Amino acid sequence: MRRLSVQADPFDLAHEIQQLTQGRTDIGAVVSFTGLCRSEGGLLEALELEHFPGMAEEEMGRVMDEAEARWPLQGLCVIHRFGMIKAGEQIVLVITASAHRDAAFQAADFLMDYLKTRAPFWKKEWQQGGDTRGWVEAKKEDVAKADRWRDKP
Amino acid sequence: MRRLSVQADPFDLAHEIQQLTQGRTDIGAVVSFTGLCRSEGGLLEALELEHFPGMAEEEMGRVMDEAEARWPLQGLCVIHRFGMIKAGEQIVLVITASAHRDAAFQAADFLMDYLKTRAPFWKKEWQQGGDTRGWVEAKKEDVAKADRWRDKP
Amino acid sequence: MTRSVKILYFAWVRERMGRAEEVLAVPDDVLTVEDLARFLARRDEEGAHAFANPAIVRAALDRRHVPPHTPLQTATEIAFFPPMTGG
Amino acid sequence: MTRSVKILYFAWVRERMGRAEEVLAVPDDVLTVEDLARFLARRDEEGAHAFANPAIVRAALDRRHVPPHTPLQTATEIAFFPPMTGG
């Protein structure tokens, strides 16, 4: 079972997990990652998420293919929101389901690293009061984290 | 915010995450791990979880202390069930909340490794038809996995 | 015979270019992704600003990430954007 | 003067001992956790079965994991159990 969505609306983690696990008795481990918008100590009011419609879905699908090729997964779900997202709100959701916990943990970690560096989304910061602080700069650590997976079997 | 529970009843992941994150804007990453009872291809009807009341809570608390000492966590939750748990049902829940995804992922992985080898719980396997297949044997890999963390900063 | 491609811009590349997309008749000497970036940088002020540091701008050809030296060949759509910051 | 300790058994150690707990007057020559395990192994058939492979049985003193050579000292409760399989 596989689910991919690029959407403006919030997602429902419990519902998504239920979709992946309902009626199954071969899943031993479910890992979820939820990314939230931080206010950076009250500085930020919201993040505006711009994306490349079409390519976002295709690239996320390719990243999911790669996760499925690397680990035995019984289910995975990736949801990425776009539009204006207030501090405290959800941005991204990854769920992985497997017989064993290692596969579920590693696949979720991998998916997040790859989404960060490959999925065509860009964040713009909005301050309290309505001014923008401009676009978030990509972090070198994120590229390094994604590169970790390259040499692994 | 920290929550620890040893209970017979099922848990509600969405509710527990909400408890950790509600009204906060300093959390950027929430990782959850849910352990489920597998049927092992239809062989197993249920797992019976025996525990050492009192010590289970204390040991889980010590493992949580260690996670909090190693990673900057804004919230963590560990719930372990006991009693008869049918195939497909929940056994254990770990949730970690942090500003950054690495801390949340690593702390959740660590908590699961340590719970496996240190929390005083024992699983007995029950087959379809009501016969037991005896007690689950501890896995060497689980000890090795927990040992990974020993040399890390 | 000149060929047309659709060009898409995202995030600050879009803002600096002052447009989200355009259709361009590809000049004969523009063969690769980096040729096209160089052409846009020379074309006007907006392009000079957007591609001021061409090493930073990323590209996708028909919705796949590609390195700068990739030939345009038969691609019908090319997108330019900053390093991604989703997730 | 003999001292009493409460002993708890769990999982297959409990099943083999045929009991979940007992209170024992600690013999004078029983000083450590492994001394106590050896004493129980020699005491009766159940103990012999439960502690047949003493290297496998784990112990907690006053609810804390301890290695076999740990002195009982003033502990009031000792638990014996197999390697844990929770999580």
Coordinates of C-alpha atoms in Angstrom, one line a residue:
Chain A
M1 CA 0.0 0.0 0.0
R2 CA 1.4 3.3 -1.1
R3 CA 0.1 6.8 -0.8
L4 CA 1.5 10.1 -2.2
S5 CA -0.1 13.5 -1.9
V6 CA 0.9 17.1 -2.5
Q7 CA -1.9 19.2 -1.0
A8 CA -2.8 22.5 0.6
D9 CA -4.9 21.0 3.3
P10 CA -3.6 19.6 6.6
F11 CA -3.2 15.8 6.9
D12 CA -4.6 13.3 9.4
L13 CA -1.7 11.1 10.7
A14 CA -4.0 8.6 12.5
H15 CA -6.2 8.2 9.4
E16 CA -3.1 7.6 7.2
I17 CA -1.6 5.0 9.5
Q18 CA -5.0 3.3 9.7
Q19 CA -5.1 3.1 5.9
L20 CA -1.7 1.5 5.8
T21 CA -2.2 -1.0 8.6
Q22 CA -5.9 -1.8 8.7
G23 CA -6.8 -5.5 8.5
R24 CA -3.1 -6.6 8.2
T25 CA -1.2 -8.8 10.6
D26 CA 2.2 -8.8 8.8
I27 CA 3.3 -5.3 9.9
G28 CA 5.4 -5.2 13.0
A29 CA 6.6 -1.6 12.9
V30 CA 5.2 1.7 11.8
V31 CA 7.4 4.8 11.9
S32 CA 6.0 8.3 11.2
F33 CA 7.7 11.6 10.8
T34 CA 5.8 14.8 11.0
G35 CA 7.5 18.1 10.1
L36 CA 6.1 21.2 11.7
C37 CA 6.6 24.9 11.1
R38 CA 8.6 26.5 13.9
S39 CA 8.3 30.1 14.9
E40 CA 12.0 30.5 15.6
G41 CA 11.4 32.1 18.9
G42 CA 8.4 34.2 17.8
L43 CA 10.2 35.7 14.8
L44 CA 8.2 33.8 12.2
E45 CA 4.5 34.0 11.6
A46 CA 4.3 31.5 8.8
L47 CA 6.2 29.7 6.0
E48 CA 5.0 30.0 2.4
L49 CA 5.7 26.7 0.6
E50 CA 6.0 27.1 -3.2
H51 CA 6.3 23.9 -5.3
F52 CA 6.6 22.7 -8.9
P53 CA 3.2 21.0 -9.5
G54 CA 3.6 17.8 -11.4
M55 CA 7.4 17.4 -10.9
A56 CA 6.8 17.4 -7.1
E57 CA 4.6 14.3 -7.3
E58 CA 6.9 12.7 -9.8
E59 CA 10.1 13.3 -7.8
M60 CA 8.4 12.2 -4.6
G61 CA 7.3 9.0 -6.4
R62 CA 10.9 8.3 -7.6
V63 CA 12.2 8.8 -4.0
M64 CA 9.5 6.3 -2.8
D65 CA 10.5 3.8 -5.5
E66 CA 14.1 4.0 -4.2
A67 CA 13.0 3.5 -0.6
E68 CA 10.9 0.4 -1.7
A69 CA 13.9 -0.9 -3.6
R70 CA 16.2 -0.6 -0.6
W71 CA 14.0 -1.9 2.3
P72 CA 11.2 -4.4 2.5
L73 CA 8.2 -2.1 3.2
Q74 CA 4.6 -3.2 3.5
G75 CA 3.4 0.4 3.3
L76 CA 4.5 3.9 2.8
C77 CA 2.9 7.3 2.7
V78 CA 4.4 10.7 1.8
I79 CA 2.3 13.9 2.1
H80 CA 3.8 17.3 1.5
R81 CA 1.8 20.5 1.9
F82 CA 2.1 23.8 0.0
G83 CA 0.8 27.3 0.4
M84 CA 0.8 29.4 3.6
I85 CA 1.6 27.4 6.7
K86 CA 1.4 29.0 10.1
A87 CA 3.9 28.4 13.0
G88 CA 2.9 25.2 14.8
E89 CA 1.2 23.7 11.7
Q90 CA 2.2 20.6 9.8
I91 CA 4.3 20.7 6.6
V92 CA 5.3 17.1 5.7
L93 CA 4.4 13.6 6.7
V94 CA 6.2 10.4 6.1
I95 CA 5.0 7.0 7.2
T96 CA 6.7 3.6 6.7
A97 CA 5.4 0.2 7.7
S98 CA 7.5 -2.9 7.7
A99 CA 7.8 -6.3 9.4
H100 CA 10.8 -5.1 11.4
R101 CA 11.7 -1.8 13.1
D102 CA 15.0 -1.2 11.4
A103 CA 13.6 -1.1 7.9
A104 CA 10.8 1.2 9.0
F105 CA 13.2 3.6 10.8
Q106 CA 15.8 3.7 8.1
A107 CA 13.3 4.1 5.3
A108 CA 11.6 7.0 7.0
D109 CA 15.0 8.7 7.7
F110 CA 16.0 8.2 4.1
L111 CA 12.7 9.5 2.7
M112 CA 13.1 12.7 4.7
D113 CA 16.7 13.2 3.7
Y114 CA 15.8 12.7 0.0
L115 CA 12.7 14.8 0.1
K116 CA 14.6 17.7 1.6
T117 CA 17.2 17.8 -1.2
R118 CA 15.2 16.5 -4.2
A119 CA 11.5 17.3 -3.9
P120 CA 10.9 20.7 -5.7
F121 CA 9.6 22.8 -2.8
W122 CA 10.9 26.2 -1.6
K123 CA 10.2 27.9 1.7
K124 CA 9.7 31.7 2.1
E125 CA 9.6 33.1 5.6
W126 CA 6.9 35.5 6.8
Q127 CA 7.3 37.6 9.9
Q128 CA 4.8 38.8 12.4
G129 CA 3.4 42.0 10.9
G130 CA 3.4 40.8 7.3
D131 CA 6.9 41.4 6.1
T132 CA 8.9 38.6 4.5
R133 CA 12.4 37.6 5.5
G134 CA 13.0 36.1 2.1
W135 CA 13.7 32.6 1.0
V136 CA 15.1 29.9 3.3
E137 CA 18.6 29.0 2.2
A138 CA 19.4 25.3 1.6
K139 CA 21.7 23.8 4.3
K140 CA 24.9 22.0 3.4
E141 CA 24.1 19.5 6.2
D142 CA 21.0 18.5 4.4
V143 CA 23.0 17.6 1.3
A144 CA 25.6 15.8 3.4
K145 CA 22.8 13.8 5.1
A146 CA 21.3 12.8 1.8
D147 CA 24.7 11.8 0.6
R148 CA 25.1 9.3 3.5
W149 CA 22.8 6.9 1.8
R150 CA 24.7 6.8 -1.5
D151 CA 27.3 4.3 -0.4
K152 CA 25.0 2.1 1.6
P153 CA 23.8 -1.2 0.2
Chain B
M1 CA 6.5 17.4 28.3
R2 CA 7.0 13.8 29.1
R3 CA 4.6 10.9 29.3
L4 CA 5.2 7.3 30.4
S5 CA 2.6 4.6 30.7
V6 CA 2.4 0.8 31.2
Q7 CA -1.1 -0.2 30.5
A8 CA -3.4 -3.0 29.3
D9 CA -5.6 -0.7 27.1
P10 CA -4.7 0.3 23.6
F11 CA -3.2 3.8 23.1
D12 CA -4.2 6.6 20.8
L13 CA -1.3 7.9 18.8
A14 CA -3.0 11.0 17.5
H15 CA -4.0 12.0 21.0
E16 CA -0.6 11.4 22.4
I17 CA 1.1 13.5 19.6
Q18 CA -1.4 16.3 20.2
Q19 CA -0.6 16.3 23.9
L20 CA 3.1 16.8 23.1
T21 CA 2.7 19.4 20.4
Q22 CA -0.4 21.4 21.2
G23 CA 0.0 25.1 21.5
R24 CA 3.8 24.9 20.8
T25 CA 5.7 26.5 18.0
D26 CA 9.2 25.4 18.9
I27 CA 8.8 21.8 17.7
G28 CA 10.0 21.1 14.1
A29 CA 10.0 17.3 14.1
V30 CA 7.9 14.6 15.6
V31 CA 8.8 10.9 15.1
S32 CA 6.6 8.1 16.3
F33 CA 7.2 4.4 16.4
T34 CA 4.4 1.9 16.8
G35 CA 5.1 -1.8 17.4
L36 CA 2.4 -4.2 16.3
C37 CA 1.8 -7.9 17.0
R38 CA 2.5 -9.9 13.8
S39 CA 0.7 -13.2 13.1
E40 CA 3.9 -14.7 11.5
G41 CA 2.0 -15.9 8.5
G42 CA -1.2 -16.9 10.4
L43 CA 0.7 -19.0 13.0
L44 CA 0.1 -16.7 15.9
E45 CA -3.2 -15.7 17.3
A46 CA -1.8 -13.5 20.0
L47 CA 1.1 -12.5 22.2
E48 CA 0.8 -12.5 26.0
L49 CA 2.9 -9.7 27.5
E50 CA 4.1 -10.3 31.0
H51 CA 5.8 -7.5 32.9
F52 CA 7.4 -6.6 36.2
P53 CA 5.0 -3.9 37.6
G54 CA 6.9 -1.1 39.2
M55 CA 10.3 -1.9 37.7
A56 CA 8.8 -1.6 34.2
E57 CA 7.9 2.1 34.8
E58 CA 11.1 2.8 36.6
E59 CA 13.4 1.3 34.0
M60 CA 11.4 3.0 31.2
G61 CA 11.9 6.3 33.1
R62 CA 15.6 5.7 33.3
V63 CA 15.8 5.0 29.5
M64 CA 13.8 8.2 28.9
D65 CA 16.2 10.1 31.2
E66 CA 19.1 8.9 29.1
A67 CA 17.4 9.9 25.8
E68 CA 16.8 13.4 27.2
A69 CA 20.4 13.6 28.3
R70 CA 21.7 12.7 24.8
W71 CA 19.3 14.8 22.6
P72 CA 17.6 18.1 22.9
L73 CA 14.0 16.9 23.1
Q74 CA 10.9 19.0 23.6
G75 CA 8.7 16.1 24.3
L76 CA 8.7 12.3 24.6
C77 CA 6.2 9.6 25.2
V78 CA 6.6 5.9 25.9
I79 CA 3.7 3.6 26.3
H80 CA 4.0 -0.2 26.7
R81 CA 1.0 -2.5 26.8
F82 CA 0.8 -5.7 28.8
G83 CA -1.7 -8.7 28.8
M84 CA -3.1 -10.5 25.8
I85 CA -2.5 -8.7 22.5
K86 CA -4.0 -10.1 19.3
A87 CA -2.3 -10.2 16.0
G88 CA -2.6 -6.8 14.3
E89 CA -2.9 -5.0 17.6
Q90 CA -0.5 -2.4 19.2
I91 CA 2.2 -3.3 21.6
V92 CA 4.4 -0.3 22.1
L93 CA 4.5 3.4 21.3
V94 CA 7.4 5.8 21.3
I95 CA 7.1 9.5 20.3
T96 CA 9.9 12.0 20.3
A97 CA 9.5 15.7 19.5
S98 CA 12.5 18.0 18.8
A99 CA 13.4 21.2 17.0
H100 CA 15.3 19.2 14.4
R101 CA 14.6 15.9 12.7
D102 CA 17.9 14.2 13.5
A103 CA 17.4 14.4 17.2
A104 CA 13.8 13.1 16.9
F105 CA 14.8 10.2 14.7
Q106 CA 17.8 9.1 16.7
A107 CA 16.1 9.4 20.1
A108 CA 13.2 7.3 18.9
D109 CA 15.5 4.6 17.5
F110 CA 17.5 4.7 20.7
L111 CA 14.4 4.4 22.9
M112 CA 13.2 1.4 21.0
D113 CA 16.6 -0.4 21.1
Y114 CA 16.9 0.2 24.9
L115 CA 13.3 -0.7 25.7
K116 CA 13.8 -4.0 23.8
T117 CA 16.8 -5.0 25.9
R118 CA 16.1 -3.3 29.3
A119 CA 12.4 -2.9 29.9
P120 CA 11.2 -5.9 31.9
F121 CA 8.6 -7.4 29.5
W122 CA 8.4 -10.9 28.2
K123 CA 6.4 -12.2 25.3
K124 CA 4.6 -15.6 25.2
E125 CA 3.3 -16.8 21.8
W126 CA -0.3 -18.2 21.5
Q127 CA -1.3 -20.1 18.4
Q128 CA -4.6 -20.4 16.7
G129 CA -6.6 -23.0 18.7
G130 CA -5.3 -22.0 22.1
D131 CA -2.0 -23.8 22.4
T132 CA 1.1 -21.9 23.4
R133 CA 4.4 -22.0 21.5
G134 CA 6.2 -20.9 24.6
W135 CA 8.2 -17.8 25.3
V136 CA 9.9 -15.6 22.7
E137 CA 13.7 -15.9 22.8
A138 CA 15.7 -12.7 23.0
K139 CA 17.6 -11.9 19.8
K140 CA 21.3 -11.4 19.8
E141 CA 20.8 -8.6 17.2
D142 CA 18.7 -6.7 19.7
V143 CA 21.6 -6.7 22.2
A144 CA 24.0 -5.7 19.4
K145 CA 21.6 -2.8 18.3
A146 CA 21.4 -1.5 21.8
D147 CA 25.2 -1.7 22.2
R148 CA 25.7 0.5 19.1
W149 CA 24.7 3.5 21.3
R150 CA 27.3 2.9 24.0
D151 CA 30.2 4.5 22.2
K152 CA 28.3 7.4 20.7
P153 CA 28.6 10.8 22.3
Chain C
M1 CA 14.9 25.5 -38.0
T2 CA 14.4 27.1 -34.5
R3 CA 12.8 25.1 -31.7
S4 CA 10.7 26.4 -28.9
V5 CA 10.9 25.4 -25.2
K6 CA 8.8 26.3 -22.3
I7 CA 10.8 27.7 -19.4
L8 CA 9.5 27.7 -15.8
Y9 CA 11.0 29.7 -12.9
F10 CA 10.4 29.0 -9.2
A11 CA 11.0 30.8 -5.9
W12 CA 13.6 33.6 -6.0
V13 CA 14.6 32.7 -9.6
R14 CA 10.9 33.4 -10.5
E15 CA 10.9 36.6 -8.5
R16 CA 14.1 37.9 -10.1
M17 CA 13.0 37.0 -13.6
G18 CA 9.7 38.8 -12.9
R19 CA 7.7 36.0 -14.5
A20 CA 6.7 32.4 -13.7
E21 CA 7.1 31.1 -17.3
E22 CA 7.8 31.9 -20.9
V23 CA 8.2 30.2 -24.2
L24 CA 11.5 30.8 -25.9
A25 CA 12.8 30.2 -29.4
V26 CA 16.1 28.5 -28.6
P27 CA 19.0 30.1 -30.4
D28 CA 21.2 27.8 -32.5
D29 CA 24.2 28.0 -30.3
V30 CA 22.3 27.1 -27.1
L31 CA 22.8 23.3 -26.8
T32 CA 22.9 22.6 -23.1
V33 CA 21.2 23.6 -19.9
E34 CA 24.1 25.9 -18.9
D35 CA 24.1 27.4 -22.4
L36 CA 20.5 28.4 -21.9
A37 CA 21.3 29.8 -18.4
R38 CA 24.1 31.9 -19.9
F39 CA 21.9 33.1 -22.7
L40 CA 19.2 34.2 -20.2
A41 CA 21.9 35.9 -18.0
R42 CA 23.0 38.0 -21.0
R43 CA 19.5 38.7 -22.4
D44 CA 18.4 41.4 -19.8
E45 CA 18.7 42.8 -16.3
E46 CA 16.3 40.3 -14.8
G47 CA 18.3 37.4 -16.2
A48 CA 21.6 38.9 -15.1
H49 CA 20.1 39.1 -11.5
A50 CA 18.5 35.6 -11.5
F51 CA 21.6 33.9 -12.9
A52 CA 24.2 36.1 -11.2
N53 CA 25.6 33.0 -9.5
P54 CA 24.8 30.3 -12.1
A55 CA 26.4 27.6 -9.9
I56 CA 23.5 28.0 -7.4
V57 CA 20.6 27.7 -9.9
R58 CA 19.3 24.2 -10.3
A59 CA 17.5 22.8 -13.4
A60 CA 15.0 20.2 -14.3
L61 CA 14.5 19.0 -17.9
D62 CA 11.0 17.6 -18.5
R63 CA 10.5 17.4 -14.7
R64 CA 13.8 15.6 -13.9
H65 CA 16.8 17.0 -12.1
V66 CA 19.7 17.4 -14.5
P67 CA 23.3 18.7 -14.2
P68 CA 24.3 21.9 -16.1
H69 CA 26.1 20.1 -18.9
T70 CA 23.0 18.2 -20.0
P71 CA 22.0 18.7 -23.7
L72 CA 18.6 20.2 -24.2
Q73 CA 17.9 17.8 -27.1
T74 CA 14.2 17.2 -27.5
A75 CA 13.2 18.4 -24.1
T76 CA 10.0 20.5 -24.3
E77 CA 10.1 22.0 -20.8
I78 CA 13.0 23.3 -18.7
A79 CA 12.7 24.6 -15.1
F80 CA 15.2 26.8 -13.2
F81 CA 15.0 27.1 -9.4
P82 CA 17.1 27.5 -6.3
P83 CA 18.3 24.6 -4.2
M84 CA 15.3 22.9 -2.7
T85 CA 14.2 23.6 0.9
G86 CA 11.1 21.5 1.3
G87 CA 10.5 18.7 3.9
Chain D
M1 CA 21.1 -13.0 62.5
T2 CA 19.4 -14.2 59.3
R3 CA 17.9 -11.6 56.9
S4 CA 14.8 -12.1 54.7
V5 CA 14.5 -11.1 51.1
K6 CA 11.5 -11.2 48.8
I7 CA 12.2 -13.0 45.6
L8 CA 10.1 -12.5 42.4
Y9 CA 10.1 -14.7 39.4
F10 CA 8.9 -13.8 35.9
A11 CA 8.1 -15.5 32.6
W12 CA 9.6 -19.0 32.2
V13 CA 11.6 -18.6 35.4
R14 CA 8.3 -18.1 37.2
E15 CA 6.7 -21.1 35.4
R16 CA 9.7 -23.4 36.2
M17 CA 9.8 -22.3 39.8
G18 CA 6.0 -22.9 40.0
R19 CA 5.5 -19.7 41.9
A20 CA 5.6 -15.9 41.3
E21 CA 7.2 -15.0 44.5
E22 CA 8.5 -16.1 47.9
V23 CA 10.1 -14.8 51.0
L24 CA 13.5 -16.4 51.8
A25 CA 15.7 -16.4 54.9
V26 CA 19.0 -15.8 53.3
P27 CA 21.6 -18.4 54.3
D28 CA 24.9 -16.9 55.7
D29 CA 27.0 -18.1 52.8
V30 CA 24.8 -16.4 50.2
L31 CA 26.4 -13.1 49.6
T32 CA 25.8 -12.3 45.9
V33 CA 23.1 -12.6 43.3
E34 CA 24.9 -15.6 41.8
D35 CA 25.2 -17.2 45.2
L36 CA 21.5 -16.9 45.6
A37 CA 20.8 -18.4 42.1
R38 CA 23.2 -21.3 43.0
F39 CA 21.4 -21.9 46.3
L40 CA 18.0 -22.0 44.5
A41 CA 19.3 -24.3 41.8
R42 CA 20.4 -26.8 44.5
R43 CA 17.3 -26.4 46.8
D44 CA 14.8 -28.4 44.7
E45 CA 13.8 -29.7 41.3
E46 CA 12.0 -26.5 40.3
G47 CA 15.1 -24.5 41.1
A48 CA 17.3 -26.9 39.2
H49 CA 15.1 -26.5 36.2
A50 CA 14.8 -22.7 36.4
F51 CA 18.5 -22.2 36.9
A52 CA 19.7 -25.0 34.7
N53 CA 21.6 -22.5 32.6
P54 CA 22.4 -19.7 35.2
A55 CA 24.2 -17.6 32.5
I56 CA 20.8 -17.0 30.9
V57 CA 18.8 -15.9 34.0
R58 CA 18.9 -12.1 34.6
A59 CA 18.4 -10.4 37.9
A60 CA 17.2 -7.1 39.3
L61 CA 18.0 -5.9 42.8
D62 CA 15.4 -3.5 44.2
R63 CA 14.1 -3.0 40.6
R64 CA 17.5 -2.3 39.0
H65 CA 19.3 -4.6 36.6
V66 CA 22.5 -6.0 38.2
P67 CA 25.3 -8.4 37.1
P68 CA 25.6 -11.8 38.8
H69 CA 28.5 -10.8 41.1
T70 CA 26.5 -8.0 42.8
P71 CA 26.4 -8.3 46.6
L72 CA 22.9 -8.6 48.0
Q73 CA 23.8 -6.3 50.9
T74 CA 20.7 -4.5 52.2
A75 CA 18.5 -5.2 49.2
T76 CA 15.0 -6.1 50.2
E77 CA 13.7 -7.5 46.8
I78 CA 15.4 -9.6 44.2
A79 CA 13.8 -10.6 40.9
F80 CA 14.9 -13.4 38.5
F81 CA 13.8 -13.5 34.9
P82 CA 14.8 -14.4 31.3
P83 CA 16.4 -11.9 28.9
M84 CA 13.7 -9.3 28.1
T85 CA 11.6 -9.5 25.0
G86 CA 9.4 -6.4 25.2
G87 CA 9.2 -3.6 22.7

